[in-house]
Amino acid sequence: MRILLVNPTTRIYAKGLSVKAQSPLGLLCLAAVLREDGHIVKIFDHNVENNGLKDCFKFNPELVGFTSFTGPMILDGLNLSEVFRTHLEVPTVWGGVHPTLLPAQTVSDPRVDMCVVGEGEATIVELADCLENSRDLSRVKGLVWKEVNNGNVKIIENDPRPFIRDLDSLPFPAWDLIDPEKYRATSMGIKKSSLSLYSVQSSRGCPFQCRFCYNTIFNQQKWRFKSAERVIEEISYLKEKYKIERINFKDDNFVVKKKRVEKICRELYKNNLDVKFAADCRVDLLTTQLAKFLRLGGCEQLFFGVESGSPRILRFIRKGITLPQAMDAVKICKKMKIMSSASFVIGFPTETMEDIKLTQAFITRLNPDDILLKIFVPYPGSSLFDYSVKNHLFNPPQKLEDWALSWANANYQLSSVPLNMLNRLAKTMVRSFYIRKFPSKIILFLMGLLKNRISLHRILFQGVKIITAYTD
């Protein structure tokens, strides 16, 4: 069976700088199991392929699959679904985070025929086999679909699909189906080296209970992992076949089982793979000993979800960390020469101006190497989504298309601070951070240029970032 897998575009631009498209790891994993089952697969990533529809029509797929998060990419996915259903008369199946959290609403859209709930590997293979052999769809676990009789639509939710217990049993992602070079971000027309064009998923899920995160529903608060041996095998394959220098660990939480991480790092060093990496880490899980192993294995950057400088807000969102733990984590990174990036969110329900001032002051005290700051948006599947709806702070869209249109601007008044003030505060906080960082960043990048041959355009890119902070 010929199967086309589509990654709809996010197409976000700011100040002439395009946000770097990330390689569609989820689709590469689906493609791998489908090919293993004898199907012919093509991937169309609308983020990097502007003129690829002609090739898709030439491929003449018998099934088209879409992946989507909540947000603007839903609209592009729906537009492409309509194109394929109209011109090729081919069924469409959606999967990913948003369709998993709202499957019935997703399938209710006339441009969507079926929906995969949860992990897609086993479900997509069974679905393809059923379609190819004209078998009953009701036997496919994890599938939501619809029957249409005389204009009457009946949505059918099959039995749920259990989680894949042995992640080591999955084949390597089908990297040969994309051109990783297309995922280098550009700045001022110059290709810049990214931290990684290649990603490795060493685990799935997260055992923690953050109220803003969809994971408590999507992965049911379960954490499953690949063995250290399998992770090394996958990285070795990428090194040998694609000569990689860096990878991103695309885990929801890389550092859950510390002994596993230590073993991965030891094996990376022992096998002399010479691969640098970045990963997500909770501040309460990082220790000096673990950081030594991470550095030994080639860790260049750790991403911390700090979220707030207000202890009250941290308790409210059930983050399960303390501000001293965040301070310690960043100090450890500085000591071990690992770049630290910290994410923050303002505009949580119940948040006050005093809470935001505490966050602003804490960012200064924490002094990580980089920050990401966003205004809170209630994502479906999260506890705070339910809280916002229950307390009449937010009316969720009733149609799939509306999730794309409303999320494009995401103008929701959920805290006691007016939205226009939140927007101004977010810009001010980011601007202040990078203005303070400007002298040290210039020195560090110049040192990197001399010692590590960091390309000049990376310095230029950071320079533009700082100038933007001054002038925005």
Short mmCIF file of N, CA and C in Angstrom, two decimals, residues 36-147:
data_model
loop_
_atom_site.label_atom_id
_atom_site.label_comp_id
_atom_site.label_asym_id
_atom_site.label_seq_id
_atom_site.Cartn_x
_atom_site.Cartn_y
_atom_site.Cartn_z
N GLU A 36 8.51 -1.66 7.33
CA GLU A 36 8.82 -2.98 7.86
C GLU A 36 7.69 -3.97 7.57
N ASP A 37 6.46 -3.44 7.47
CA ASP A 37 5.29 -4.27 7.19
C ASP A 37 5.03 -4.40 5.67
N GLY A 38 5.92 -3.84 4.86
CA GLY A 38 5.82 -4.02 3.42
C GLY A 38 5.15 -2.91 2.65
N HIS A 39 4.83 -1.79 3.31
CA HIS A 39 4.17 -0.68 2.64
C HIS A 39 5.21 0.29 2.05
N ILE A 40 4.76 1.06 1.06
CA ILE A 40 5.61 2.08 0.43
C ILE A 40 5.22 3.44 1.02
N VAL A 41 6.19 4.17 1.53
CA VAL A 41 5.89 5.39 2.29
C VAL A 41 6.63 6.59 1.71
N LYS A 42 5.92 7.73 1.70
CA LYS A 42 6.52 9.01 1.34
C LYS A 42 6.16 10.02 2.43
N ILE A 43 7.09 10.91 2.76
CA ILE A 43 6.83 11.96 3.74
C ILE A 43 6.81 13.31 3.05
N PHE A 44 5.77 14.08 3.31
CA PHE A 44 5.66 15.45 2.80
C PHE A 44 5.60 16.40 3.99
N ASP A 45 6.68 17.18 4.18
CA ASP A 45 6.75 18.14 5.27
C ASP A 45 6.53 19.54 4.70
N HIS A 46 5.37 20.08 4.95
CA HIS A 46 5.01 21.38 4.37
C HIS A 46 5.81 22.53 4.98
N ASN A 47 6.54 22.28 6.06
CA ASN A 47 7.39 23.31 6.65
C ASN A 47 8.60 23.60 5.78
N VAL A 48 9.06 22.60 5.04
CA VAL A 48 10.28 22.78 4.24
C VAL A 48 10.05 22.50 2.76
N GLU A 49 8.86 22.02 2.40
CA GLU A 49 8.54 21.73 1.00
C GLU A 49 7.41 22.64 0.55
N ASN A 50 7.75 23.67 -0.19
CA ASN A 50 6.73 24.61 -0.65
C ASN A 50 6.04 24.15 -1.93
N ASN A 51 6.74 23.36 -2.72
CA ASN A 51 6.20 22.97 -4.03
C ASN A 51 6.17 21.45 -4.18
N GLY A 52 5.79 20.77 -3.11
CA GLY A 52 5.86 19.32 -3.13
C GLY A 52 4.57 18.60 -3.47
N LEU A 53 3.46 19.36 -3.66
CA LEU A 53 2.18 18.70 -3.91
C LEU A 53 2.19 17.90 -5.21
N LYS A 54 2.89 18.40 -6.22
CA LYS A 54 2.94 17.69 -7.50
C LYS A 54 3.55 16.30 -7.30
N ASP A 55 4.61 16.23 -6.51
CA ASP A 55 5.24 14.94 -6.23
C ASP A 55 4.30 14.03 -5.44
N CYS A 56 3.50 14.64 -4.54
CA CYS A 56 2.54 13.84 -3.77
C CYS A 56 1.48 13.24 -4.68
N PHE A 57 0.98 14.02 -5.64
CA PHE A 57 -0.01 13.51 -6.59
C PHE A 57 0.59 12.40 -7.44
N LYS A 58 1.85 12.60 -7.84
CA LYS A 58 2.53 11.59 -8.66
C LYS A 58 2.71 10.29 -7.87
N PHE A 59 2.95 10.41 -6.58
CA PHE A 59 3.09 9.24 -5.72
C PHE A 59 1.79 8.44 -5.66
N ASN A 60 0.65 9.16 -5.83
CA ASN A 60 -0.68 8.54 -5.88
C ASN A 60 -0.95 7.67 -4.65
N PRO A 61 -1.00 8.27 -3.47
CA PRO A 61 -1.17 7.49 -2.24
C PRO A 61 -2.55 6.85 -2.14
N GLU A 62 -2.62 5.77 -1.38
CA GLU A 62 -3.89 5.10 -1.11
C GLU A 62 -4.39 5.45 0.29
N LEU A 63 -3.55 6.06 1.09
CA LEU A 63 -3.90 6.54 2.42
C LEU A 63 -3.01 7.72 2.74
N VAL A 64 -3.59 8.79 3.32
CA VAL A 64 -2.81 9.97 3.70
C VAL A 64 -2.96 10.20 5.20
N GLY A 65 -1.84 10.25 5.90
CA GLY A 65 -1.85 10.46 7.34
C GLY A 65 -1.31 11.83 7.70
N PHE A 66 -1.92 12.45 8.70
CA PHE A 66 -1.51 13.78 9.16
C PHE A 66 -1.18 13.73 10.66
N THR A 67 -0.20 14.53 11.05
CA THR A 67 0.09 14.70 12.46
C THR A 67 -0.17 16.15 12.84
N SER A 68 -0.57 16.40 14.09
CA SER A 68 -0.85 17.78 14.46
C SER A 68 -0.82 17.99 15.97
N PHE A 69 -0.22 19.11 16.35
CA PHE A 69 -0.36 19.65 17.69
C PHE A 69 -1.55 20.61 17.68
N THR A 70 -1.94 21.08 18.86
CA THR A 70 -2.94 22.12 18.95
C THR A 70 -2.35 23.42 18.42
N GLY A 71 -3.06 24.10 17.52
CA GLY A 71 -2.55 25.37 17.01
C GLY A 71 -2.71 25.52 15.52
N PRO A 72 -1.99 26.49 14.94
CA PRO A 72 -2.17 26.86 13.53
C PRO A 72 -1.95 25.73 12.54
N MET A 73 -1.12 24.73 12.87
CA MET A 73 -0.86 23.67 11.90
C MET A 73 -2.11 22.86 11.60
N ILE A 74 -3.13 22.93 12.47
CA ILE A 74 -4.39 22.24 12.20
C ILE A 74 -5.01 22.76 10.91
N LEU A 75 -4.99 24.08 10.72
CA LEU A 75 -5.62 24.67 9.54
C LEU A 75 -4.93 24.22 8.26
N ASP A 76 -3.61 24.20 8.26
CA ASP A 76 -2.90 23.73 7.08
C ASP A 76 -3.20 22.26 6.83
N GLY A 77 -3.28 21.48 7.90
CA GLY A 77 -3.61 20.07 7.76
C GLY A 77 -4.99 19.87 7.15
N LEU A 78 -5.96 20.68 7.59
CA LEU A 78 -7.32 20.56 7.05
C LEU A 78 -7.36 20.96 5.58
N ASN A 79 -6.63 22.02 5.23
CA ASN A 79 -6.60 22.44 3.82
C ASN A 79 -6.00 21.35 2.94
N LEU A 80 -4.91 20.74 3.41
CA LEU A 80 -4.27 19.67 2.64
C LEU A 80 -5.16 18.42 2.61
N SER A 81 -5.86 18.15 3.71
CA SER A 81 -6.79 17.01 3.73
C SER A 81 -7.84 17.16 2.64
N GLU A 82 -8.37 18.36 2.53
CA GLU A 82 -9.39 18.62 1.51
C GLU A 82 -8.84 18.43 0.11
N VAL A 83 -7.60 18.88 -0.09
CA VAL A 83 -6.96 18.74 -1.41
C VAL A 83 -6.82 17.26 -1.78
N PHE A 84 -6.30 16.47 -0.86
CA PHE A 84 -6.07 15.05 -1.16
C PHE A 84 -7.37 14.27 -1.30
N ARG A 85 -8.36 14.59 -0.47
CA ARG A 85 -9.63 13.87 -0.55
C ARG A 85 -10.37 14.22 -1.83
N THR A 86 -10.23 15.49 -2.27
CA THR A 86 -10.95 15.94 -3.46
C THR A 86 -10.30 15.43 -4.73
N HIS A 87 -8.98 15.59 -4.84
CA HIS A 87 -8.28 15.29 -6.09
C HIS A 87 -7.86 13.83 -6.21
N LEU A 88 -7.64 13.16 -5.08
CA LEU A 88 -7.18 11.77 -5.15
C LEU A 88 -8.22 10.78 -4.63
N GLU A 89 -9.30 11.31 -4.01
CA GLU A 89 -10.34 10.46 -3.44
C GLU A 89 -9.73 9.38 -2.54
N VAL A 90 -8.90 9.84 -1.63
CA VAL A 90 -8.16 8.95 -0.76
C VAL A 90 -8.55 9.23 0.70
N PRO A 91 -8.65 8.20 1.53
CA PRO A 91 -9.01 8.44 2.94
C PRO A 91 -7.89 9.13 3.71
N THR A 92 -8.27 9.90 4.71
CA THR A 92 -7.30 10.61 5.54
C THR A 92 -7.42 10.15 6.98
N VAL A 93 -6.28 10.01 7.63
CA VAL A 93 -6.24 9.64 9.04
C VAL A 93 -5.35 10.64 9.76
N TRP A 94 -5.84 11.13 10.89
CA TRP A 94 -5.09 12.10 11.69
C TRP A 94 -4.59 11.44 12.97
N GLY A 95 -3.43 11.92 13.45
CA GLY A 95 -2.87 11.45 14.70
C GLY A 95 -2.03 12.53 15.34
N GLY A 96 -1.42 12.21 16.46
CA GLY A 96 -0.62 13.21 17.18
C GLY A 96 -1.33 13.65 18.43
N VAL A 97 -0.80 14.71 19.04
CA VAL A 97 -1.29 15.15 20.35
C VAL A 97 -2.73 15.63 20.30
N HIS A 98 -3.03 16.59 19.42
CA HIS A 98 -4.38 17.16 19.43
C HIS A 98 -5.46 16.14 19.08
N PRO A 99 -5.31 15.37 17.99
CA PRO A 99 -6.33 14.37 17.68
C PRO A 99 -6.49 13.32 18.79
N THR A 100 -5.42 13.00 19.50
CA THR A 100 -5.51 12.05 20.60
C THR A 100 -6.36 12.61 21.74
N LEU A 101 -6.20 13.90 22.03
CA LEU A 101 -6.90 14.50 23.15
C LEU A 101 -8.36 14.79 22.83
N LEU A 102 -8.66 15.07 21.54
CA LEU A 102 -10.03 15.38 21.13
C LEU A 102 -10.38 14.58 19.87
N PRO A 103 -10.41 13.25 19.97
CA PRO A 103 -10.60 12.42 18.77
C PRO A 103 -11.97 12.56 18.12
N ALA A 104 -13.03 12.58 18.92
CA ALA A 104 -14.38 12.66 18.35
C ALA A 104 -14.58 13.98 17.61
N GLN A 105 -14.12 15.06 18.22
CA GLN A 105 -14.25 16.37 17.56
C GLN A 105 -13.41 16.42 16.29
N THR A 106 -12.24 15.80 16.32
CA THR A 106 -11.38 15.78 15.14
C THR A 106 -12.05 15.04 13.99
N VAL A 107 -12.60 13.86 14.27
CA VAL A 107 -13.23 13.06 13.22
C VAL A 107 -14.55 13.68 12.75
N SER A 108 -15.14 14.54 13.56
CA SER A 108 -16.39 15.19 13.16
C SER A 108 -16.19 16.12 11.98
N ASP A 109 -14.96 16.59 11.77
CA ASP A 109 -14.70 17.45 10.62
C ASP A 109 -14.82 16.63 9.34
N PRO A 110 -15.54 17.12 8.33
CA PRO A 110 -15.74 16.35 7.09
C PRO A 110 -14.46 16.05 6.32
N ARG A 111 -13.37 16.76 6.64
CA ARG A 111 -12.12 16.53 5.93
C ARG A 111 -11.25 15.45 6.58
N VAL A 112 -11.73 14.93 7.70
CA VAL A 112 -10.99 13.89 8.44
C VAL A 112 -11.84 12.62 8.46
N ASP A 113 -11.27 11.50 8.03
CA ASP A 113 -12.01 10.25 8.00
C ASP A 113 -11.79 9.40 9.25
N MET A 114 -10.56 9.41 9.75
CA MET A 114 -10.21 8.55 10.89
C MET A 114 -9.21 9.27 11.78
N CYS A 115 -9.06 8.76 12.99
CA CYS A 115 -8.13 9.37 13.95
C CYS A 115 -7.45 8.27 14.76
N VAL A 116 -6.13 8.35 14.86
CA VAL A 116 -5.35 7.43 15.70
C VAL A 116 -5.17 8.07 17.07
N VAL A 117 -5.54 7.35 18.11
CA VAL A 117 -5.43 7.85 19.48
C VAL A 117 -4.19 7.25 20.13
N GLY A 118 -3.31 8.13 20.62
CA GLY A 118 -2.11 7.67 21.32
C GLY A 118 -0.99 7.31 20.37
N GLU A 119 -0.10 6.42 20.82
CA GLU A 119 1.02 5.98 19.99
C GLU A 119 0.50 5.38 18.69
N GLY A 120 1.16 5.74 17.59
CA GLY A 120 0.61 5.35 16.30
C GLY A 120 1.19 4.14 15.64
N GLU A 121 2.33 3.63 16.12
CA GLU A 121 3.04 2.60 15.36
C GLU A 121 2.19 1.37 15.08
N ALA A 122 1.65 0.75 16.11
CA ALA A 122 0.87 -0.48 15.92
C ALA A 122 -0.46 -0.19 15.23
N THR A 123 -1.09 0.92 15.59
CA THR A 123 -2.41 1.25 15.02
C THR A 123 -2.34 1.53 13.53
N ILE A 124 -1.33 2.30 13.09
CA ILE A 124 -1.25 2.65 11.67
C ILE A 124 -0.96 1.42 10.81
N VAL A 125 -0.18 0.49 11.35
CA VAL A 125 0.11 -0.74 10.60
C VAL A 125 -1.16 -1.58 10.45
N GLU A 126 -1.91 -1.75 11.55
CA GLU A 126 -3.15 -2.52 11.47
C GLU A 126 -4.17 -1.83 10.57
N LEU A 127 -4.25 -0.51 10.65
CA LEU A 127 -5.18 0.23 9.81
C LEU A 127 -4.85 0.03 8.33
N ALA A 128 -3.58 0.15 7.97
CA ALA A 128 -3.18 -0.02 6.58
C ALA A 128 -3.52 -1.43 6.09
N ASP A 129 -3.29 -2.42 6.92
CA ASP A 129 -3.60 -3.80 6.53
C ASP A 129 -5.11 -4.00 6.35
N CYS A 130 -5.92 -3.38 7.24
CA CYS A 130 -7.36 -3.49 7.11
C CYS A 130 -7.87 -2.83 5.83
N LEU A 131 -7.37 -1.65 5.53
CA LEU A 131 -7.79 -0.94 4.32
C LEU A 131 -7.36 -1.70 3.07
N GLU A 132 -6.15 -2.22 3.10
CA GLU A 132 -5.62 -2.92 1.93
C GLU A 132 -6.38 -4.21 1.65
N ASN A 133 -6.87 -4.84 2.70
CA ASN A 133 -7.56 -6.13 2.54
C ASN A 133 -9.06 -6.04 2.80
N SER A 134 -9.59 -4.79 2.85
CA SER A 134 -11.03 -4.54 3.01
C SER A 134 -11.60 -5.25 4.23
N ARG A 135 -10.90 -5.13 5.35
CA ARG A 135 -11.36 -5.74 6.59
C ARG A 135 -12.11 -4.72 7.45
N ASP A 136 -12.74 -5.21 8.47
CA ASP A 136 -13.56 -4.40 9.37
C ASP A 136 -12.66 -3.48 10.21
N LEU A 137 -12.93 -2.17 10.16
CA LEU A 137 -12.12 -1.22 10.91
C LEU A 137 -12.35 -1.31 12.41
N SER A 138 -13.45 -1.89 12.82
CA SER A 138 -13.77 -1.94 14.25
C SER A 138 -12.80 -2.82 15.03
N ARG A 139 -12.01 -3.62 14.33
CA ARG A 139 -11.04 -4.49 15.01
C ARG A 139 -9.72 -3.77 15.31
N VAL A 140 -9.54 -2.54 14.81
CA VAL A 140 -8.28 -1.81 14.99
C VAL A 140 -8.32 -1.04 16.31
N LYS A 141 -7.60 -1.48 17.29
CA LYS A 141 -7.55 -0.78 18.57
C LYS A 141 -6.88 0.59 18.40
N GLY A 142 -7.37 1.57 19.17
CA GLY A 142 -6.77 2.91 19.11
C GLY A 142 -7.27 3.74 17.96
N LEU A 143 -8.32 3.30 17.26
CA LEU A 143 -8.83 4.03 16.10
C LEU A 143 -10.21 4.62 16.41
N VAL A 144 -10.40 5.87 16.02
CA VAL A 144 -11.71 6.52 16.04
C VAL A 144 -12.06 6.85 14.59
N TRP A 145 -13.24 6.47 14.15
CA TRP A 145 -13.61 6.64 12.75
C TRP A 145 -15.10 6.93 12.64
N LYS A 146 -15.58 7.05 11.42
CA LYS A 146 -16.99 7.36 11.27
C LYS A 146 -17.60 6.59 10.11
N GLU A 147 -18.86 6.25 10.30
CA GLU A 147 -19.66 5.67 9.24
C GLU A 147 -20.66 6.72 8.76
#
